[in-house]
XYZ file of C-alpha atoms in Angstrom:
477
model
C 1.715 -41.139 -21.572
C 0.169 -38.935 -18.519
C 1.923 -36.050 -17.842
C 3.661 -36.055 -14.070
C 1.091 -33.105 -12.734
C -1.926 -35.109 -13.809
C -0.278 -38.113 -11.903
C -0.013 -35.856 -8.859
C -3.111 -34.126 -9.220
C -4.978 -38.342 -9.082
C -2.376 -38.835 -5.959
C -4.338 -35.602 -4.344
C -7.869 -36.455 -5.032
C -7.337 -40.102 -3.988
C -5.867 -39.034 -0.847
C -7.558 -39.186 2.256
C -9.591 -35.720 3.083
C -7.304 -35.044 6.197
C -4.321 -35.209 4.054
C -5.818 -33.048 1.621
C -4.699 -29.991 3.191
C -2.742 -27.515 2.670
C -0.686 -28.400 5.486
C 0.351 -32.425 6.521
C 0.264 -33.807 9.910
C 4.233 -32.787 10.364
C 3.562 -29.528 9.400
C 5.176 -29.251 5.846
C 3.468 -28.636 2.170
C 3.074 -30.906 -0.315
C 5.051 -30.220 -3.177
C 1.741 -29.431 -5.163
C 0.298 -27.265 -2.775
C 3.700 -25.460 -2.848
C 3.505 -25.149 -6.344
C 0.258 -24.083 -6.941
C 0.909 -21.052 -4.763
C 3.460 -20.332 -6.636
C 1.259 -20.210 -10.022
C -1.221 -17.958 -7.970
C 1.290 -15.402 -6.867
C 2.873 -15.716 -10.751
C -0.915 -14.871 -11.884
C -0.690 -12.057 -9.455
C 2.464 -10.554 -10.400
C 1.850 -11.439 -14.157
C -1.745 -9.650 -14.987
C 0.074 -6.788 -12.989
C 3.105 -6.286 -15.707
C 0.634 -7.382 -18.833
C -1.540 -4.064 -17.863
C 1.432 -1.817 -18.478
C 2.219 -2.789 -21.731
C -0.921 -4.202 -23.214
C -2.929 -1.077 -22.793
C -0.202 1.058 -25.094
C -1.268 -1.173 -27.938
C -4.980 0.188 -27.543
C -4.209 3.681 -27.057
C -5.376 4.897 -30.760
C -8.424 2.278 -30.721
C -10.029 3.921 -27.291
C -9.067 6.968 -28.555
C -11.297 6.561 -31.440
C -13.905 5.066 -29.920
C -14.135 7.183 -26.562
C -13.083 10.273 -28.217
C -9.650 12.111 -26.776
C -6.820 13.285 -27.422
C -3.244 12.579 -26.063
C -3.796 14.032 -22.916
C -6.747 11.754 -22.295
C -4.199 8.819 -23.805
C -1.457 9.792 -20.791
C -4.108 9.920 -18.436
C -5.111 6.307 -19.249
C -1.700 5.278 -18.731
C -0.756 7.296 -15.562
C -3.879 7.007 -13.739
C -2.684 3.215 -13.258
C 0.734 4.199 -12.524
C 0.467 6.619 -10.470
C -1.807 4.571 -8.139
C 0.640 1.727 -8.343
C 3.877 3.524 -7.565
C 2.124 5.499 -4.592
C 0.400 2.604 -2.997
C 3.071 0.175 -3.000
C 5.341 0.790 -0.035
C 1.818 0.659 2.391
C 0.422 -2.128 0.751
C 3.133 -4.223 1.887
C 3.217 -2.782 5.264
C -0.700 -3.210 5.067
C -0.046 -7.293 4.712
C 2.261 -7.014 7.097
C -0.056 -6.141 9.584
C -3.631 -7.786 8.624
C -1.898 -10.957 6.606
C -0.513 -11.369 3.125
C -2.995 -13.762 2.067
C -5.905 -11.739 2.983
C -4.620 -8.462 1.509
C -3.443 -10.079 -1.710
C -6.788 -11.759 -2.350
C -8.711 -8.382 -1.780
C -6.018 -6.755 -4.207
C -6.984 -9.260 -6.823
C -10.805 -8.633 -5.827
C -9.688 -4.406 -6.568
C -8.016 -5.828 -9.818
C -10.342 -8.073 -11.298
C -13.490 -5.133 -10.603
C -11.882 -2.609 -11.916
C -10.838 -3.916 -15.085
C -14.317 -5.103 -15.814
C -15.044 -1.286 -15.033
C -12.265 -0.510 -17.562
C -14.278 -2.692 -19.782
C -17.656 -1.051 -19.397
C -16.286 2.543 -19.432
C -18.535 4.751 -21.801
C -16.506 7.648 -21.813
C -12.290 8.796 -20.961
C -13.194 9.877 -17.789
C -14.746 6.777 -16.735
C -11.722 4.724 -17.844
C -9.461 6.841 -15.727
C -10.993 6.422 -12.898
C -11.481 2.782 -13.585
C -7.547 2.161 -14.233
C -6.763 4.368 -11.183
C -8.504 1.862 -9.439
C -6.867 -0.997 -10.751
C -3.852 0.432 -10.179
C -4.461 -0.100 -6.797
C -5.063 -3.439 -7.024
C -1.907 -3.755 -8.642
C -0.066 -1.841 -5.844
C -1.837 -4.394 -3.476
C -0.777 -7.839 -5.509
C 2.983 -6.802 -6.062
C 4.288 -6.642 -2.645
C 2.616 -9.321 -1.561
C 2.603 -12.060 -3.593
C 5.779 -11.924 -2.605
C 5.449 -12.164 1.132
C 3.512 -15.022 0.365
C 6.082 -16.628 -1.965
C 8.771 -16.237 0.299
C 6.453 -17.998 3.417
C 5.632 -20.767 1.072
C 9.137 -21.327 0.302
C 11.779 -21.615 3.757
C 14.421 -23.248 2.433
C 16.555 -20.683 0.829
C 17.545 -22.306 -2.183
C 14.248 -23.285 -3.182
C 13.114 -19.346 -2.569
C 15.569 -18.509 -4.921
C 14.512 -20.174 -7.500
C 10.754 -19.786 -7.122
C 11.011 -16.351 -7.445
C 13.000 -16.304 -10.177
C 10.088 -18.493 -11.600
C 7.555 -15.213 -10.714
C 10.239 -12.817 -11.983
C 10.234 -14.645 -14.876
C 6.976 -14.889 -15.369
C 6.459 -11.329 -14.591
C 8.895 -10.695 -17.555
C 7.333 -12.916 -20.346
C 3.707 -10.929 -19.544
C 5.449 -7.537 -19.685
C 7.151 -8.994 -23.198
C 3.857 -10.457 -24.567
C 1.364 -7.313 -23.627
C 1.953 -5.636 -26.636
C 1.225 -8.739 -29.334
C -1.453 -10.354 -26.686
C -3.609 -6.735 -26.982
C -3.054 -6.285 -30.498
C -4.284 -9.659 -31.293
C -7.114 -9.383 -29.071
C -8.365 -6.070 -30.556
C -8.213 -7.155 -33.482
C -10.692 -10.185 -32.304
C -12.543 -8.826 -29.907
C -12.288 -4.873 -29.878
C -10.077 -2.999 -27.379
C -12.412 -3.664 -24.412
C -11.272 -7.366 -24.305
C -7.740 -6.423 -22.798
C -9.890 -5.663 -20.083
C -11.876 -8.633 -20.074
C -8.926 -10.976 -20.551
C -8.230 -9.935 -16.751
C -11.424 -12.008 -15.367
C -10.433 -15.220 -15.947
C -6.822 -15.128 -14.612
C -8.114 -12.940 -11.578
C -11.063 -15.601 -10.332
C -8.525 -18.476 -11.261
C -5.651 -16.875 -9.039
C -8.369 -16.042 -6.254
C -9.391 -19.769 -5.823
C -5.563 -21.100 -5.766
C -4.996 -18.792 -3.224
C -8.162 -19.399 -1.040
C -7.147 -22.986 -1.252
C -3.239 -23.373 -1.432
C -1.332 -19.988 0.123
C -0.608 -20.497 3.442
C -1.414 -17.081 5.214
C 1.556 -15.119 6.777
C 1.923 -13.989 10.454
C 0.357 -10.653 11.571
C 2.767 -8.411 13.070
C -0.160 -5.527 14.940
C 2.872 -3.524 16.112
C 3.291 -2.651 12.030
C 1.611 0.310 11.350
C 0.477 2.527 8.474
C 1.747 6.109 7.441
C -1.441 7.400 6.252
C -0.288 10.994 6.488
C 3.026 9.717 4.466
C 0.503 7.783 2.087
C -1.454 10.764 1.022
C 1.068 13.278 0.873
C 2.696 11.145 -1.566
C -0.216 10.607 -3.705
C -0.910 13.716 -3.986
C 2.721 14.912 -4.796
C 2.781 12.620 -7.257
C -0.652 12.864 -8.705
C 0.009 17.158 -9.434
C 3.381 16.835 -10.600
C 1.947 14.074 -13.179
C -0.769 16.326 -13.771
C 1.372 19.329 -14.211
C 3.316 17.920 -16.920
C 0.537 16.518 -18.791
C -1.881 19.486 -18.355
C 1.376 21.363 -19.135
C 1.823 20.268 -23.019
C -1.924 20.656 -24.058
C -2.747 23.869 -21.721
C 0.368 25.881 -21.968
C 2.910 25.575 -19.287
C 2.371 29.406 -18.750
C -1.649 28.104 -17.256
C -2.540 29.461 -14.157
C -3.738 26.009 -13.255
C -0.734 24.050 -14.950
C 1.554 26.431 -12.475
C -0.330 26.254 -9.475
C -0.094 22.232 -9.615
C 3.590 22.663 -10.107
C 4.056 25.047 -6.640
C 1.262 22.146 -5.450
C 3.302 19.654 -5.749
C 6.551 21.410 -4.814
C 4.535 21.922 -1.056
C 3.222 18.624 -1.365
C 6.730 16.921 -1.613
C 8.257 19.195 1.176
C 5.488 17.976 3.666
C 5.788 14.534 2.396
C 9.710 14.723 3.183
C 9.031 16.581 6.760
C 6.151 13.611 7.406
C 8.611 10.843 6.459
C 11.737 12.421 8.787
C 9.591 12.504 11.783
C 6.967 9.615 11.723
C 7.877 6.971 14.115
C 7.311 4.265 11.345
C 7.881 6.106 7.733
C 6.300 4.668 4.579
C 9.911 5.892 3.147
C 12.580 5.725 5.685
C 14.700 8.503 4.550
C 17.893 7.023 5.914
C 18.088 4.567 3.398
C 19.085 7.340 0.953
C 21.911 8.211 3.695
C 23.711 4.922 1.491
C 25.079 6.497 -1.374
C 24.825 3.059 -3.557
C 21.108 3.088 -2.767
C 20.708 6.278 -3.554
C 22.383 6.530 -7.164
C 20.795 3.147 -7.908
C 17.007 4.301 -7.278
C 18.113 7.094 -9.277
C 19.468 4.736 -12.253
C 16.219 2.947 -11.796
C 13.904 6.402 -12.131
C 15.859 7.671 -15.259
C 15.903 4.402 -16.758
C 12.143 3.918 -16.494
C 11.444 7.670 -17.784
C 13.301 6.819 -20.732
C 12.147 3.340 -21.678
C 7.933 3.338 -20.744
C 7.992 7.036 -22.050
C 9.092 6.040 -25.226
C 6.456 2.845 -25.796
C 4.154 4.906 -25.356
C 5.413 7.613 -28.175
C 6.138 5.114 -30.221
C 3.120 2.828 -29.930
C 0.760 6.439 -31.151
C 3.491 6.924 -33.639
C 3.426 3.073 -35.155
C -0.562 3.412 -35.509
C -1.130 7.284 -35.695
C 1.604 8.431 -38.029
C 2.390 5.069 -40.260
C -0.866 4.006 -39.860
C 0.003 0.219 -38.313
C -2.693 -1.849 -37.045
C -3.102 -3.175 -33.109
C -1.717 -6.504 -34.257
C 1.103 -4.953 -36.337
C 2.040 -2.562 -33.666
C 2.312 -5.382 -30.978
C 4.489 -7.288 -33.424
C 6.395 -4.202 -33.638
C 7.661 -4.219 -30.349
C 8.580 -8.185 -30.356
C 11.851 -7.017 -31.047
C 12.296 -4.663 -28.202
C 10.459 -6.637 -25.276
C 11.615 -9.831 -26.580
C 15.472 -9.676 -25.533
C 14.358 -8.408 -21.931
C 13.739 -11.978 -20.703
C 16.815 -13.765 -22.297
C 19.110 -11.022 -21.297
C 17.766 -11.537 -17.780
C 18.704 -14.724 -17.639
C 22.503 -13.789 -18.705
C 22.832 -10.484 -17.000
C 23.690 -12.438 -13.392
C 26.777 -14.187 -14.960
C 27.737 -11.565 -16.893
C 27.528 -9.070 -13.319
C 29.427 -11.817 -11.092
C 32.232 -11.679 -14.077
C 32.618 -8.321 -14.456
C 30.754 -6.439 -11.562
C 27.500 -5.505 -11.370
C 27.895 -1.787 -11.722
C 29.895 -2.069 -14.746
C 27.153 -4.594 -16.414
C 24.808 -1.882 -15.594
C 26.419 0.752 -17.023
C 26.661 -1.411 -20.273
C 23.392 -1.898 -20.154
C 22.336 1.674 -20.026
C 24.888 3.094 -22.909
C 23.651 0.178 -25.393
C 20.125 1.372 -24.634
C 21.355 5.357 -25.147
C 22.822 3.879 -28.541
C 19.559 2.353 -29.508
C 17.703 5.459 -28.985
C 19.875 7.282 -30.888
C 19.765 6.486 -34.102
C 16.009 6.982 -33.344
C 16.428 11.062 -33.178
C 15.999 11.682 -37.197
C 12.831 9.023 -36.920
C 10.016 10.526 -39.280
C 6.704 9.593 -41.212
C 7.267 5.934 -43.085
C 10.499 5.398 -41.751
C 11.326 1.853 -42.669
C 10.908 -0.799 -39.665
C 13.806 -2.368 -39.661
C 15.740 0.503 -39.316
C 13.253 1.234 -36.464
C 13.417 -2.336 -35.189
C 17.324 -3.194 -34.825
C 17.193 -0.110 -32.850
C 14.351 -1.688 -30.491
C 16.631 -4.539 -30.022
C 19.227 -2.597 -28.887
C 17.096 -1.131 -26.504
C 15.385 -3.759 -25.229
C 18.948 -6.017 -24.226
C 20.309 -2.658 -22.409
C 16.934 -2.762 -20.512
C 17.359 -6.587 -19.810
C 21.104 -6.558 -18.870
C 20.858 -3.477 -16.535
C 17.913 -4.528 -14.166
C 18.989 -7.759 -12.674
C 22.147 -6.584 -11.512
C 20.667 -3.131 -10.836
C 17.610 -4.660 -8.543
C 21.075 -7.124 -6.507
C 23.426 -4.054 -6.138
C 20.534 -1.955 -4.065
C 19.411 -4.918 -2.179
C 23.259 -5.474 -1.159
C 23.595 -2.060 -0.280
C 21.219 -2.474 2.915
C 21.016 -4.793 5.923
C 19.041 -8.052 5.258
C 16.298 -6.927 7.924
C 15.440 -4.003 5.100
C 15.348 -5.555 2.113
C 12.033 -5.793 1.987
C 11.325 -2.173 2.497
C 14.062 -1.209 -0.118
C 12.346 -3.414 -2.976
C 9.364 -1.873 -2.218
C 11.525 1.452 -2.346
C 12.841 0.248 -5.983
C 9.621 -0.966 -7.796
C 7.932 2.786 -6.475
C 10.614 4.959 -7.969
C 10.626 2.804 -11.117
C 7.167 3.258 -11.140
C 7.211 6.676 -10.410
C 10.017 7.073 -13.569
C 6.941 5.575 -15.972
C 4.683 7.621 -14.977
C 7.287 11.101 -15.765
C 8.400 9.166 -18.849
C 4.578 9.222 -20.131
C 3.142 12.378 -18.866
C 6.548 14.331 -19.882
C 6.714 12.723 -23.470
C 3.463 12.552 -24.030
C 3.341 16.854 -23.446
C 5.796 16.929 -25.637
C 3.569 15.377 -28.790
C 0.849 17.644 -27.565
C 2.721 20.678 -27.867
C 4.196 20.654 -30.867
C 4.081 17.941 -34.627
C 4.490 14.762 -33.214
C 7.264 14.131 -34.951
C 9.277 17.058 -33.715
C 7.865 15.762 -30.159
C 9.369 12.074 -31.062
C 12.205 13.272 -31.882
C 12.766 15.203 -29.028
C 11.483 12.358 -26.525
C 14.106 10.180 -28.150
C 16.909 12.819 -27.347
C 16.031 13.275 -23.875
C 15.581 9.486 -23.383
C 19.782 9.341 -24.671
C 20.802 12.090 -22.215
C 19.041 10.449 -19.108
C 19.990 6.656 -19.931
C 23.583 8.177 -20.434
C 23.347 9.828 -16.840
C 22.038 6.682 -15.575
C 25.290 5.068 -16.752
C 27.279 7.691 -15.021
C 25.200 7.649 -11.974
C 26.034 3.698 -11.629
C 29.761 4.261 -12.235
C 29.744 6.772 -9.322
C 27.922 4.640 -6.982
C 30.978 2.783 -6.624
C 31.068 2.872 -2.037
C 33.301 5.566 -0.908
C 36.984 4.085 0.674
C 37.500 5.382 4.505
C 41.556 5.841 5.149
């Protein structure tokens, strides 16, 4: 029996050319066209969360193969998350202004290059600059595969639930990174994580050409370039401080001077932002005391969680001497409740509040990390791995009804921006979570480094619990 999409997909190439088209005679989509954009923009969103995670599972493998030590291993990481949580805010003001569809296809252009780049790299320094790049690709896709979501979907209902689809999506990727690049290194080597990206980038690049409808320019949108760079560059010493910091001594005359650098940096990024006529970061969104404790809740939880995958994703292959394959399989666990939980956390906020269900969230994941402080060379798995689950349903049950309390907390006409907001400062909370942690292993055993990474990562998802609790809107007599 034919499945109903191969039915549909005879019903579209028997159809008349004219009718063919994205777009009928009365104006609306076909439900495949619809659809299709939708897998696109998944694609898009997808190979975006399946480079965060897949590339901890190769860290030891490139680093014996391109030579390296940690430091070169955190700037592999951060070099793609620091572009991504910079960029992100402007790219979607960028589509906003030149069209979705164009700037999402050129992001996927940036992506697809610059993993094949990633690929090819001879050397650590190469790779960095490769996976900075891609990083902005990813920037690029994020925001607006969105746009282009939403303008493929008016009906509300139907919005809804597509991009829950892409969330979704989004989610399984993030889960399956880990197992996907072990499995593929151990086939293939750790270049083909790279190479995987080809395929779904070209595929995603025709269904858009050929499906997503493209959005309406709006020329009176313009770009804080002065914003943009100041905020790179903030973002790009501080990172670098850190890092630099735990294999150079933090006493380094260069190591301090990109500490006051970035200090300067963030002051003239703050002046820029409370004076340009159209801010990258409108400031007075942080004027809302919800939205400001909840980015805040959404940085400390991401320093906590990505710094520790990648601590424990050297210390699975480095220190018990796991393979790729085993190490992906090692974080099934962990990444493997985050979808499911998703799916519950909504009911569970609308029963007994969101803040509350975030708070939850956070203190399981505090209680998962510590019984992870006394971790040490051959520590059994399991004791390592009901701890992961822990972790990995405090992670799912806090970000749903984390991501719906900040968008409530503003006026419909800036939710947009304040997403944008949301995914930069959780980005921004990986890439402290990896360059912090990771100085940690560099300047000291790596166990004692673990073990301290763990400890910090219970005090902050603790204060992120607190934070939520206190977010609660202020009365007025």
């Amino acid at each position: 029996m034919r499945s109903n999409l191969a039915e549909k997909l005879d019903t579209f190439e028997d159809a008349p050319r004219a009718s063919r088209r994205p777009y009928g005679a009365d104006g609306e989509r076909s439900r495949l066209t619809t659809s299709l954009t939708l897998v696109a923009m998944s694609m898009g969103y997808g190979v975006v969360q399946l480079d965060v995670t897949i590339v901890n599972t190769a860290l030891h493998s490139i680093g014996s193969a391109l030579g390296g030590g940690v430091t070169e291993l955190q700037w592999i990481v951060n070099a793609y998350t620091i572009a991504f949580a910079a960029l992100i805010l402007t790219a979607g003001a960028l589509g906003d202004r030149v069209g979705a569809k164009r700037v999402f296809m050129a992001g996927f252009v940036i992506f697809t290059a610059a993993s094949l780049g990633c690929a090819l790299a001879p050397d650590p320094p190469l790779l960095i600059a490769a996976r900075a790049v891609q990083g902005i690709g990813a920037a690029v896709l994020v925001p607006n595969s969105l746009a282009l979501l939403s303008h493929a979907y008016p009906d509300g209902k139907a919005r809804g639930r597509a991009v829950g689809i892409w969330a979704a999506g989004a989610s399984l990727t993030l889960t399956a990174g880990p197992l996907v690049g072990g499995a593929l290194i151990a086939l293939a080597g750790w270049r083909s994580i790279f190479l995987v990206n080809l395929p779904i980038g070209l595929g995603a690049l025709w269904l858009t050409w050929r499906y997503a409808r493209e959005t309406t320019r709006s020329t009176q949108r313009h770009l804080d370039l002065p914003g943009q760079a100041a905020a790179i560059a903030t973002l790009g010493c501080l990172a670098g401080a850190i890092i630099e910091g735990g294999a150079m001594g933090w006493g380094n005359p260069w190591v301090l001077a990109s500490f006051v650098a970035a200090a300067v940096l963030g002051v003239l990024f703050v002046l820029r932002e409370r004076h340009a006529p159209q801010p990258m970061l409108p400031l007075s969104l942080f004027h809302n005391r919800v939205f400001s404790l909840t980015a805040l809740v959404g940085l400390l939880v991401n320093v906590a969680f990505y710094g520790l995958i990648f601590v424990l994703s050297l210390y699975f292959q480095q220190v018990n001497g796991f393979s790729p394959v085993a190490t992906g399989l090692a974080f099934v666990p962990m990444l493997g409740m985050v979808l499911p939980v998703n799916l519950l956390a909504p009911r569970a906020a609308e029963r007994f509040g969101a803040r509350r269900v975030i708070a939850v969230g956070a203190v399981l994941a505090a209680a998962g990390c510590a019984a992870l402080v006394f971790i040490a060379p051959g520590t059994p798995y399991w004791a390592i791995g009901l701890q992961l689950v822990a972790m990995g349903a405090g992670l799912g049950l806090l970000v749903p009804p984390l991501t719906s309390t900040l968008l409530g907390s503003v006026e419909k006409s800036r939710s947009g921006i304040a997403a944008g907001v949301l995914n930069s400062t959780r980005q921004t909370g990986s890439v402290l979570g990896v360059a912090l942690f990771g100085s940690l292993l560099g300047g000291s055993t790596f166990i004692l480094g673990a073990r301290a990474s763990v400890l910090i990562s219970v005090i902050l998802l603790l204060g992120a619990a607190v934070a939520i609790i206190l977010a609660s809107p202020r009365r007025r007599g």
